[in-house]
mmCIF file with all atom_site columns, C-alpha atoms in Angstrom:
data_model
loop_
_atom_site.group_PDB
_atom_site.id
_atom_site.type_symbol
_atom_site.label_atom_id
_atom_site.label_alt_id
_atom_site.label_comp_id
_atom_site.label_asym_id
_atom_site.label_entity_id
_atom_site.label_seq_id
_atom_site.pdbx_PDB_ins_code
_atom_site.Cartn_x
_atom_site.Cartn_y
_atom_site.Cartn_z
_atom_site.occupancy
_atom_site.B_iso_or_equiv
_atom_site.pdbx_formal_charge
_atom_site.auth_seq_id
_atom_site.auth_comp_id
_atom_site.auth_asym_id
_atom_site.auth_atom_id
_atom_site.pdbx_PDB_model_num
ATOM 1   C CA . PRO A 1 1   ? 63.156  55.845 -26.335 1.00 40.00 ? 1   PRO A CA 1
ATOM 2   C CA . MET A 1 2   ? 62.468  54.262 -22.831 1.00 34.00 ? 2   MET A CA 1
ATOM 3   C CA . ARG A 1 3   ? 63.650  50.656 -22.584 1.00 39.00 ? 3   ARG A CA 1
ATOM 4   C CA . THR A 1 4   ? 62.215  48.207 -19.898 1.00 35.00 ? 4   THR A CA 1
ATOM 5   C CA . ARG A 1 5   ? 64.602  46.954 -17.283 1.00 38.00 ? 5   ARG A CA 1
ATOM 6   C CA . LEU A 1 6   ? 64.713  44.092 -15.286 1.00 36.00 ? 6   LEU A CA 1
ATOM 7   C CA . THR A 1 7   ? 64.531  45.179 -11.572 1.00 36.00 ? 7   THR A CA 1
ATOM 8   C CA . HIS A 1 8   ? 61.882  42.877 -9.958  1.00 35.00 ? 8   HIS A CA 1
ATOM 9   C CA . ARG A 1 9   ? 63.965  40.077 -8.610  1.00 39.00 ? 9   ARG A CA 1
ATOM 10  C CA . THR A 1 10  ? 64.242  37.614 -5.642  1.00 37.00 ? 10  THR A CA 1
ATOM 11  C CA . ASN A 1 11  ? 67.067  37.782 -3.321  1.00 38.00 ? 11  ASN A CA 1
ATOM 12  C CA . ARG A 1 12  ? 68.009  34.236 -4.682  1.00 37.00 ? 12  ARG A CA 1
ATOM 13  C CA . GLU A 1 13  ? 67.990  35.579 -7.809  1.00 43.00 ? 13  GLU A CA 1
ATOM 14  C CA . SER A 1 14  ? 70.044  38.434 -6.934  1.00 41.00 ? 14  SER A CA 1
ATOM 15  C CA . ASP A 1 15  ? 72.681  36.612 -5.063  1.00 45.00 ? 15  ASP A CA 1
ATOM 16  C CA . ALA A 1 16  ? 72.985  34.615 -7.897  1.00 58.00 ? 16  ALA A CA 1
ATOM 17  C CA . ILE A 1 17  ? 73.730  37.523 -10.338 1.00 77.00 ? 17  ILE A CA 1
ATOM 18  C CA . MET A 1 18  ? 77.697  38.144 -10.705 1.00 91.00 ? 18  MET A CA 1
ATOM 19  C CA . ARG A 1 19  ? 79.366  41.576 -9.816  1.00 97.00 ? 19  ARG A CA 1
ATOM 20  C CA . ILE A 1 20  ? 81.319  42.396 -12.883 1.00 98.00 ? 20  ILE A CA 1
ATOM 21  C CA . GLY A 1 21  ? 84.053  45.562 -13.070 1.00 98.00 ? 21  GLY A CA 1
ATOM 22  C CA . HIS A 1 22  ? 84.821  47.148 -16.249 1.00 98.00 ? 22  HIS A CA 1
ATOM 23  C CA . ILE A 1 23  ? 88.231  49.044 -16.986 1.00 98.00 ? 23  ILE A CA 1
ATOM 24  C CA . ASN A 1 24  ? 88.519  51.109 -19.970 1.00 98.00 ? 24  ASN A CA 1
ATOM 25  C CA . LEU A 1 25  ? 91.385  54.060 -19.629 1.00 97.00 ? 25  LEU A CA 1
ATOM 26  C CA . ALA A 1 26  ? 91.391  54.881 -22.973 1.00 96.00 ? 26  ALA A CA 1
ATOM 27  C CA . ARG A 1 27  ? 91.259  58.694 -23.934 1.00 95.00 ? 27  ARG A CA 1
ATOM 28  C CA . SER A 1 28  ? 88.583  58.718 -26.321 1.00 94.00 ? 28  SER A CA 1
ATOM 29  C CA . ILE A 1 29  ? 85.276  57.120 -26.373 1.00 93.00 ? 29  ILE A CA 1
ATOM 30  C CA . ASN A 1 30  ? 85.601  55.965 -29.991 1.00 90.00 ? 30  ASN A CA 1
ATOM 31  C CA . GLY A 1 31  ? 84.249  52.547 -31.143 1.00 89.00 ? 31  GLY A CA 1
ATOM 32  C CA . THR A 1 32  ? 85.367  50.490 -28.202 1.00 92.00 ? 32  THR A CA 1
ATOM 33  C CA . GLY A 1 33  ? 83.844  53.021 -26.277 1.00 94.00 ? 33  GLY A CA 1
ATOM 34  C CA . GLU A 1 34  ? 80.315  53.134 -27.565 1.00 94.00 ? 34  GLU A CA 1
ATOM 35  C CA . HIS A 1 35  ? 80.580  48.999 -27.419 1.00 95.00 ? 35  HIS A CA 1
ATOM 36  C CA . ILE A 1 36  ? 81.220  49.215 -23.778 1.00 96.00 ? 36  ILE A CA 1
ATOM 37  C CA . ILE A 1 37  ? 78.275  51.477 -23.590 1.00 96.00 ? 37  ILE A CA 1
ATOM 38  C CA . ALA A 1 38  ? 76.143  49.487 -25.240 1.00 95.00 ? 38  ALA A CA 1
ATOM 39  C CA . LEU A 1 39  ? 77.698  46.109 -23.376 1.00 97.00 ? 39  LEU A CA 1
ATOM 40  C CA . VAL A 1 40  ? 76.924  47.905 -20.114 1.00 97.00 ? 40  VAL A CA 1
ATOM 41  C CA . GLU A 1 41  ? 73.555  48.549 -20.871 1.00 96.00 ? 41  GLU A CA 1
ATOM 42  C CA . ALA A 1 42  ? 72.321  45.098 -22.304 1.00 96.00 ? 42  ALA A CA 1
ATOM 43  C CA . LEU A 1 43  ? 73.713  43.767 -18.843 1.00 97.00 ? 43  LEU A CA 1
ATOM 44  C CA . ASP A 1 44  ? 71.901  46.251 -17.029 1.00 96.00 ? 44  ASP A CA 1
ATOM 45  C CA . ARG A 1 45  ? 68.706  45.076 -18.474 1.00 93.00 ? 45  ARG A CA 1
ATOM 46  C CA . GLN A 1 46  ? 69.629  41.628 -17.105 1.00 92.00 ? 46  GLN A CA 1
ATOM 47  C CA . GLY A 1 47  ? 69.944  42.955 -13.777 1.00 93.00 ? 47  GLY A CA 1
ATOM 48  C CA . VAL A 1 48  ? 74.039  42.714 -13.522 1.00 96.00 ? 48  VAL A CA 1
ATOM 49  C CA . LYS A 1 49  ? 75.528  44.986 -11.045 1.00 97.00 ? 49  LYS A CA 1
ATOM 50  C CA . GLN A 1 50  ? 78.596  46.680 -12.521 1.00 98.00 ? 50  GLN A CA 1
ATOM 51  C CA . HIS A 1 51  ? 81.377  48.883 -11.494 1.00 98.00 ? 51  HIS A CA 1
ATOM 52  C CA . VAL A 1 52  ? 83.295  50.585 -13.900 1.00 98.00 ? 52  VAL A CA 1
ATOM 53  C CA . ILE A 1 53  ? 86.420  52.791 -13.966 1.00 98.00 ? 53  ILE A CA 1
ATOM 54  C CA . VAL A 1 54  ? 87.026  54.976 -17.214 1.00 98.00 ? 54  VAL A CA 1
ATOM 55  C CA . ARG A 1 55  ? 89.371  57.656 -18.069 1.00 98.00 ? 55  ARG A CA 1
ATOM 56  C CA . ASN A 1 56  ? 86.818  59.451 -20.473 1.00 97.00 ? 56  ASN A CA 1
ATOM 57  C CA . ASP A 1 57  ? 84.815  62.232 -18.723 1.00 97.00 ? 57  ASP A CA 1
ATOM 58  C CA . ASP A 1 58  ? 81.822  61.876 -21.227 1.00 97.00 ? 58  ASP A CA 1
ATOM 59  C CA . LEU A 1 59  ? 81.952  58.064 -21.447 1.00 97.00 ? 59  LEU A CA 1
ATOM 60  C CA . ALA A 1 60  ? 81.530  58.219 -17.426 1.00 98.00 ? 60  ALA A CA 1
ATOM 61  C CA . LYS A 1 61  ? 78.627  60.421 -17.909 1.00 97.00 ? 61  LYS A CA 1
ATOM 62  C CA . ARG A 1 62  ? 76.809  58.219 -20.470 1.00 97.00 ? 62  ARG A CA 1
ATOM 63  C CA . LEU A 1 63  ? 77.633  55.258 -17.994 1.00 97.00 ? 63  LEU A CA 1
ATOM 64  C CA . ARG A 1 64  ? 76.046  56.631 -14.994 1.00 96.00 ? 64  ARG A CA 1
ATOM 65  C CA . ILE A 1 65  ? 72.230  56.793 -16.358 1.00 96.00 ? 65  ILE A CA 1
ATOM 66  C CA . TYR A 1 66  ? 72.133  52.774 -15.403 1.00 95.00 ? 66  TYR A CA 1
ATOM 67  C CA . ASP A 1 67  ? 70.206  51.407 -12.664 1.00 90.00 ? 67  ASP A CA 1
ATOM 68  C CA . ASN A 1 68  ? 72.700  48.754 -11.629 1.00 93.00 ? 68  ASN A CA 1
ATOM 69  C CA . VAL A 1 69  ? 76.068  50.395 -12.619 1.00 97.00 ? 69  VAL A CA 1
ATOM 70  C CA . VAL A 1 70  ? 78.311  52.283 -10.031 1.00 98.00 ? 70  VAL A CA 1
ATOM 71  C CA . VAL A 1 71  ? 81.222  54.596 -12.036 1.00 98.00 ? 71  VAL A CA 1
ATOM 72  C CA . GLY A 1 72  ? 84.256  55.705 -9.882  1.00 96.00 ? 72  GLY A CA 1
ATOM 73  C CA . PRO A 1 73  ? 85.768  58.738 -10.240 1.00 97.00 ? 73  PRO A CA 1
ATOM 74  C CA . THR A 1 74  ? 87.624  58.772 -13.401 1.00 98.00 ? 74  THR A CA 1
ATOM 75  C CA . THR A 1 75  ? 91.548  58.317 -14.166 1.00 98.00 ? 75  THR A CA 1
ATOM 76  C CA . SER A 1 76  ? 94.089  57.498 -16.106 1.00 97.00 ? 76  SER A CA 1
ATOM 77  C CA . ALA A 1 77  ? 96.531  55.877 -14.477 1.00 97.00 ? 77  ALA A CA 1
ATOM 78  C CA . ALA A 1 78  ? 96.239  51.907 -14.057 1.00 97.00 ? 78  ALA A CA 1
ATOM 79  C CA . VAL A 1 79  ? 97.454  51.591 -10.201 1.00 97.00 ? 79  VAL A CA 1
ATOM 80  C CA . VAL A 1 80  ? 94.573  54.113 -9.619  1.00 98.00 ? 80  VAL A CA 1
ATOM 81  C CA . ALA A 1 81  ? 91.787  52.122 -11.255 1.00 98.00 ? 81  ALA A CA 1
ATOM 82  C CA . TYR A 1 82  ? 93.205  49.073 -9.401  1.00 98.00 ? 82  TYR A CA 1
ATOM 83  C CA . CYS A 1 83  ? 92.499  50.737 -5.914  1.00 98.00 ? 83  CYS A CA 1
ATOM 84  C CA . LEU A 1 84  ? 89.408  52.266 -7.195  1.00 98.00 ? 84  LEU A CA 1
ATOM 85  C CA . MET A 1 85  ? 87.758  48.799 -8.172  1.00 98.00 ? 85  MET A CA 1
ATOM 86  C CA . PRO A 1 86  ? 85.892  47.155 -5.380  1.00 97.00 ? 86  PRO A CA 1
ATOM 87  C CA . ALA A 1 87  ? 85.586  43.516 -4.591  1.00 96.00 ? 87  ALA A CA 1
ATOM 88  C CA . VAL A 1 88  ? 83.990  42.474 -7.937  1.00 98.00 ? 88  VAL A CA 1
ATOM 89  C CA . ASP A 1 89  ? 83.693  38.533 -9.175  1.00 97.00 ? 89  ASP A CA 1
ATOM 90  C CA . VAL A 1 90  ? 85.485  39.195 -12.852 1.00 98.00 ? 90  VAL A CA 1
ATOM 91  C CA . ALA A 1 91  ? 87.007  42.439 -14.035 1.00 98.00 ? 91  ALA A CA 1
ATOM 92  C CA . HIS A 1 92  ? 86.816  43.082 -17.730 1.00 98.00 ? 92  HIS A CA 1
ATOM 93  C CA . THR A 1 93  ? 89.851  44.872 -18.991 1.00 98.00 ? 93  THR A CA 1
ATOM 94  C CA . HIS A 1 94  ? 88.932  46.566 -22.235 1.00 97.00 ? 94  HIS A CA 1
ATOM 95  C CA . GLU A 1 95  ? 92.567  47.927 -23.512 1.00 93.00 ? 95  GLU A CA 1
ATOM 96  C CA . SER A 1 96  ? 95.983  47.678 -22.539 1.00 91.00 ? 96  SER A CA 1
ATOM 97  C CA . SER A 1 97  ? 96.304  50.158 -19.453 1.00 93.00 ? 97  SER A CA 1
ATOM 98  C CA . GLY A 1 98  ? 93.488  48.808 -17.838 1.00 96.00 ? 98  GLY A CA 1
ATOM 99  C CA . ALA A 1 99  ? 94.816  45.503 -18.835 1.00 96.00 ? 99  ALA A CA 1
ATOM 100 C CA . GLN A 1 100 ? 97.375  46.513 -16.345 1.00 96.00 ? 100 GLN A CA 1
ATOM 101 C CA . ALA A 1 101 ? 95.171  46.828 -13.648 1.00 98.00 ? 101 ALA A CA 1
ATOM 102 C CA . GLY A 1 102 ? 93.638  43.437 -14.177 1.00 98.00 ? 102 GLY A CA 1
ATOM 103 C CA . LEU A 1 103 ? 96.957  41.972 -13.669 1.00 97.00 ? 103 LEU A CA 1
ATOM 104 C CA . LEU A 1 104 ? 97.351  43.833 -10.219 1.00 97.00 ? 104 LEU A CA 1
ATOM 105 C CA . LEU A 1 105 ? 93.729  42.750 -9.045  1.00 98.00 ? 105 LEU A CA 1
ATOM 106 C CA . ASN A 1 106 ? 94.718  39.260 -9.941  1.00 97.00 ? 106 ASN A CA 1
ATOM 107 C CA . LEU A 1 107 ? 98.326  39.105 -8.073  1.00 96.00 ? 107 LEU A CA 1
ATOM 108 C CA . THR A 1 108 ? 97.403  41.061 -5.106  1.00 96.00 ? 108 THR A CA 1
ATOM 109 C CA . ARG A 1 109 ? 93.343  40.068 -4.698  1.00 96.00 ? 109 ARG A CA 1
ATOM 110 C CA . SER A 1 110 ? 92.915  36.977 -6.846  1.00 96.00 ? 110 SER A CA 1
ATOM 111 C CA . ILE A 1 111 ? 90.148  38.646 -8.817  1.00 97.00 ? 111 ILE A CA 1
ATOM 112 C CA . PRO A 1 112 ? 90.179  37.020 -12.042 1.00 97.00 ? 112 PRO A CA 1
ATOM 113 C CA . TYR A 1 113 ? 90.112  39.125 -15.047 1.00 97.00 ? 113 TYR A CA 1
ATOM 114 C CA . VAL A 1 114 ? 89.213  38.869 -18.754 1.00 97.00 ? 114 VAL A CA 1
ATOM 115 C CA . LEU A 1 115 ? 90.792  41.444 -21.484 1.00 95.00 ? 115 LEU A CA 1
ATOM 116 C CA . SER A 1 116 ? 89.628  42.419 -24.787 1.00 95.00 ? 116 SER A CA 1
ATOM 117 C CA . HIS A 1 117 ? 92.079  41.778 -27.180 1.00 92.00 ? 117 HIS A CA 1
ATOM 118 C CA . ARG A 1 118 ? 92.044  43.943 -30.647 1.00 86.00 ? 118 ARG A CA 1
ATOM 119 C CA . PRO A 1 119 ? 93.844  43.258 -33.664 1.00 75.00 ? 119 PRO A CA 1
ATOM 120 C CA . GLY A 1 120 ? 97.011  45.343 -34.532 1.00 68.00 ? 120 GLY A CA 1
ATOM 121 C CA . GLY A 1 121 ? 99.019  44.914 -31.097 1.00 60.00 ? 121 GLY A CA 1
ATOM 122 C CA . ASN A 1 122 ? 101.784 43.072 -30.444 1.00 63.00 ? 122 ASN A CA 1
ATOM 123 C CA . PRO A 1 123 ? 101.063 41.224 -26.949 1.00 68.00 ? 123 PRO A CA 1
ATOM 124 C CA . ASP A 1 124 ? 104.663 39.847 -26.696 1.00 65.00 ? 124 ASP A CA 1
ATOM 125 C CA . GLN A 1 125 ? 106.376 42.888 -26.900 1.00 69.00 ? 125 GLN A CA 1
ATOM 126 C CA . ASN A 1 126 ? 107.556 43.177 -23.162 1.00 84.00 ? 126 ASN A CA 1
ATOM 127 C CA . SER A 1 127 ? 107.809 41.178 -19.885 1.00 88.00 ? 127 SER A CA 1
ATOM 128 C CA . ILE A 1 128 ? 104.408 43.086 -18.293 1.00 89.00 ? 128 ILE A CA 1
ATOM 129 C CA . THR A 1 129 ? 102.347 42.711 -21.507 1.00 88.00 ? 129 THR A CA 1
ATOM 130 C CA . ARG A 1 130 ? 103.370 38.764 -21.584 1.00 89.00 ? 130 ARG A CA 1
ATOM 131 C CA . SER A 1 131 ? 102.458 38.732 -17.925 1.00 92.00 ? 131 SER A CA 1
ATOM 132 C CA . VAL A 1 132 ? 98.659  40.396 -18.521 1.00 93.00 ? 132 VAL A CA 1
ATOM 133 C CA . TYR A 1 133 ? 98.153  37.541 -21.523 1.00 91.00 ? 133 TYR A CA 1
ATOM 134 C CA . GLU A 1 134 ? 99.489  34.759 -19.492 1.00 90.00 ? 134 GLU A CA 1
ATOM 135 C CA . ARG A 1 135 ? 97.539  35.124 -16.169 1.00 93.00 ? 135 ARG A CA 1
ATOM 136 C CA . ALA A 1 136 ? 94.096  36.376 -17.683 1.00 94.00 ? 136 ALA A CA 1
ATOM 137 C CA . SER A 1 137 ? 91.169  34.127 -17.341 1.00 94.00 ? 137 SER A CA 1
ATOM 138 C CA . GLY A 1 138 ? 89.702  34.466 -20.575 1.00 94.00 ? 138 GLY A CA 1
ATOM 139 C CA . ILE A 1 139 ? 90.132  36.506 -23.676 1.00 95.00 ? 139 ILE A CA 1
ATOM 140 C CA . ILE A 1 140 ? 87.927  38.095 -25.963 1.00 96.00 ? 140 ILE A CA 1
ATOM 141 C CA . CYS A 1 141 ? 88.478  39.006 -29.632 1.00 95.00 ? 141 CYS A CA 1
ATOM 142 C CA . PRO A 1 142 ? 85.806  40.891 -31.605 1.00 93.00 ? 142 PRO A CA 1
ATOM 143 C CA . THR A 1 143 ? 87.241  39.120 -34.931 1.00 91.00 ? 143 THR A CA 1
ATOM 144 C CA . ASP A 1 144 ? 87.853  35.669 -36.056 1.00 91.00 ? 144 ASP A CA 1
ATOM 145 C CA . ALA A 1 145 ? 90.930  37.250 -37.637 1.00 88.00 ? 145 ALA A CA 1
ATOM 146 C CA . GLY A 1 146 ? 92.336  38.487 -34.454 1.00 86.00 ? 146 GLY A CA 1
ATOM 147 C CA . ALA A 1 147 ? 91.606  35.198 -32.607 1.00 89.00 ? 147 ALA A CA 1
ATOM 148 C CA . ARG A 1 148 ? 93.850  33.397 -35.117 1.00 86.00 ? 148 ARG A CA 1
ATOM 149 C CA . ALA A 1 149 ? 96.369  35.840 -34.813 1.00 84.00 ? 149 ALA A CA 1
ATOM 150 C CA . LEU A 1 150 ? 96.408  35.204 -30.849 1.00 85.00 ? 150 LEU A CA 1
ATOM 151 C CA . ALA A 1 151 ? 95.922  31.505 -30.846 1.00 80.00 ? 151 ALA A CA 1
ATOM 152 C CA . GLY A 1 152 ? 99.055  29.596 -29.678 1.00 76.00 ? 152 GLY A CA 1
ATOM 153 C CA . LYS A 1 153 ? 100.588 32.615 -28.085 1.00 78.00 ? 153 LYS A CA 1
ATOM 154 C CA . LEU A 1 154 ? 100.907 33.486 -24.470 1.00 74.00 ? 154 LEU A CA 1
ATOM 155 C CA . THR A 1 155 ? 97.514  31.954 -23.133 1.00 75.00 ? 155 THR A CA 1
ATOM 156 C CA . ARG A 1 156 ? 96.335  28.701 -22.396 1.00 74.00 ? 156 ARG A CA 1
ATOM 157 C CA . GLU A 1 157 ? 92.930  30.197 -21.766 1.00 74.00 ? 157 GLU A CA 1
ATOM 158 C CA . PRO A 1 158 ? 90.356  29.716 -24.602 1.00 80.00 ? 158 PRO A CA 1
ATOM 159 C CA . ILE A 1 159 ? 89.687  32.713 -26.791 1.00 92.00 ? 159 ILE A CA 1
ATOM 160 C CA . ASP A 1 160 ? 86.242  33.650 -27.390 1.00 95.00 ? 160 ASP A CA 1
ATOM 161 C CA . VAL A 1 161 ? 85.133  35.906 -30.692 1.00 96.00 ? 161 VAL A CA 1
ATOM 162 C CA . ILE A 1 162 ? 82.054  37.861 -29.736 1.00 96.00 ? 162 ILE A CA 1
ATOM 163 C CA . ASN A 1 163 ? 81.455  40.992 -32.084 1.00 93.00 ? 163 ASN A CA 1
ATOM 164 C CA . ASP A 1 164 ? 81.559  44.362 -30.594 1.00 93.00 ? 164 ASP A CA 1
ATOM 165 C CA . ILE A 1 165 ? 77.934  45.910 -30.150 1.00 91.00 ? 165 ILE A CA 1
ATOM 166 C CA . GLY A 1 166 ? 77.407  48.908 -32.722 1.00 79.00 ? 166 GLY A CA 1
ATOM 167 C CA . ARG A 1 167 ? 73.932  50.794 -33.183 1.00 68.00 ? 167 ARG A CA 1
ATOM 168 C CA . ALA A 1 168 ? 75.142  51.816 -36.739 1.00 65.00 ? 168 ALA A CA 1
ATOM 169 C CA . GLY A 1 169 ? 73.646  49.365 -39.470 1.00 56.00 ? 169 GLY A CA 1
ATOM 170 C CA . SER A 1 170 ? 71.681  47.210 -36.582 1.00 60.00 ? 170 SER A CA 1
ATOM 171 C CA . ASP A 1 171 ? 68.195  46.355 -37.690 1.00 67.00 ? 171 ASP A CA 1
ATOM 172 C CA . ASP A 1 172 ? 67.279  44.839 -34.085 1.00 84.00 ? 172 ASP A CA 1
ATOM 173 C CA . PHE A 1 173 ? 70.323  46.527 -31.816 1.00 87.00 ? 173 PHE A CA 1
ATOM 174 C CA . GLU A 1 174 ? 68.591  45.453 -28.424 1.00 89.00 ? 174 GLU A CA 1
ATOM 175 C CA . ARG A 1 175 ? 68.340  41.219 -29.394 1.00 90.00 ? 175 ARG A CA 1
ATOM 176 C CA . THR A 1 176 ? 71.902  41.825 -31.026 1.00 91.00 ? 176 THR A CA 1
ATOM 177 C CA . ALA A 1 177 ? 73.348  43.456 -28.005 1.00 93.00 ? 177 ALA A CA 1
ATOM 178 C CA . ASN A 1 178 ? 71.587  41.096 -25.560 1.00 94.00 ? 178 ASN A CA 1
ATOM 179 C CA . ARG A 1 179 ? 72.921  38.363 -27.261 1.00 94.00 ? 179 ARG A CA 1
ATOM 180 C CA . ALA A 1 180 ? 76.467  39.804 -26.862 1.00 95.00 ? 180 ALA A CA 1
ATOM 181 C CA . ALA A 1 181 ? 75.924  40.394 -23.193 1.00 96.00 ? 181 ALA A CA 1
ATOM 182 C CA . ALA A 1 182 ? 74.820  36.859 -22.875 1.00 96.00 ? 182 ALA A CA 1
ATOM 183 C CA . LEU A 1 183 ? 77.787  35.538 -24.432 1.00 97.00 ? 183 LEU A CA 1
ATOM 184 C CA . HIS A 1 184 ? 80.086  37.798 -22.312 1.00 97.00 ? 184 HIS A CA 1
ATOM 185 C CA . MET A 1 185 ? 78.190  36.210 -19.404 1.00 97.00 ? 185 MET A CA 1
ATOM 186 C CA . ARG A 1 186 ? 79.539  32.838 -20.327 1.00 96.00 ? 186 ARG A CA 1
ATOM 187 C CA . VAL A 1 187 ? 83.397  33.982 -20.625 1.00 97.00 ? 187 VAL A CA 1
ATOM 188 C CA . TYR A 1 188 ? 82.899  35.798 -17.116 1.00 97.00 ? 188 TYR A CA 1
ATOM 189 C CA . GLN A 1 189 ? 81.116  32.688 -15.343 1.00 96.00 ? 189 GLN A CA 1
ATOM 190 C CA . ARG A 1 190 ? 84.068  30.783 -16.869 1.00 94.00 ? 190 ARG A CA 1
ATOM 191 C CA . ALA A 1 191 ? 86.517  32.715 -15.670 1.00 95.00 ? 191 ALA A CA 1
ATOM 192 C CA . ALA A 1 192 ? 85.021  32.829 -12.449 1.00 94.00 ? 192 ALA A CA 1
ATOM 193 C CA . ASP A 1 193 ? 84.603  29.228 -11.838 1.00 91.00 ? 193 ASP A CA 1
ATOM 194 C CA . THR A 1 194 ? 88.180  28.531 -13.330 1.00 80.00 ? 194 THR A CA 1
ATOM 195 C CA . HIS A 1 195 ? 89.693  30.706 -11.684 1.00 63.00 ? 195 HIS A CA 1
ATOM 196 C CA . SER A 1 196 ? 92.529  28.968 -8.961  1.00 51.00 ? 196 SER A CA 1
ATOM 197 C CA . ILE A 1 197 ? 95.347  31.515 -8.625  1.00 45.00 ? 197 ILE A CA 1
ATOM 198 C CA . PRO A 1 198 ? 96.062  32.510 -5.317  1.00 49.00 ? 198 PRO A CA 1
ATOM 199 C CA . ALA A 1 199 ? 96.874  36.209 -4.269  1.00 49.00 ? 199 ALA A CA 1
ATOM 200 C CA . LEU A 1 200 ? 100.579 36.851 -4.688  1.00 49.00 ? 200 LEU A CA 1
ATOM 201 C CA . LEU A 1 201 ? 102.155 39.477 -2.124  1.00 43.00 ? 201 LEU A CA 1
ATOM 202 C CA . LEU A 1 202 ? 104.321 42.022 -3.935  1.00 41.00 ? 202 LEU A CA 1
#
């Protein structure tokens, strides 16, 4: 079914809307990819400009249909994703390899990044991963259990619990997705407002 998008905005409203970058270097779409599609779609309905770097070709094709979304060339490398990402207000990294690209964006271009932490990983396994979590300007967990497991480790930033957006079993998918998008925007805005780490020359 066709969905109505917000396309008529004044220049002042458009200027106030943040530009968000998404990075997901997972090989398959899986549940995370479906969540990203729903999030990008919901943000697009609100007129948010987005730039997306992904690894999976099918995921890229599904994201290209949205009005305010630019999808860059697909890549599996964090360094390439970093190079391909244009100037954005906040980057949202959706898995561990993408989070390394977020770290590079932060260190060299002072772009704040938010990362999604999914239960089951061990975020303190090496120095790079520790740096990824320590320098993140926000962390989003899809479950309370994941947030509790991470609390007090590696980051002083708040951990926000925002459920993944799923179409299956949703009686009102669009409303649920819009609410999740609004919660994400709150995290993005906080990351942009509180970010003060200067760019470092590597």
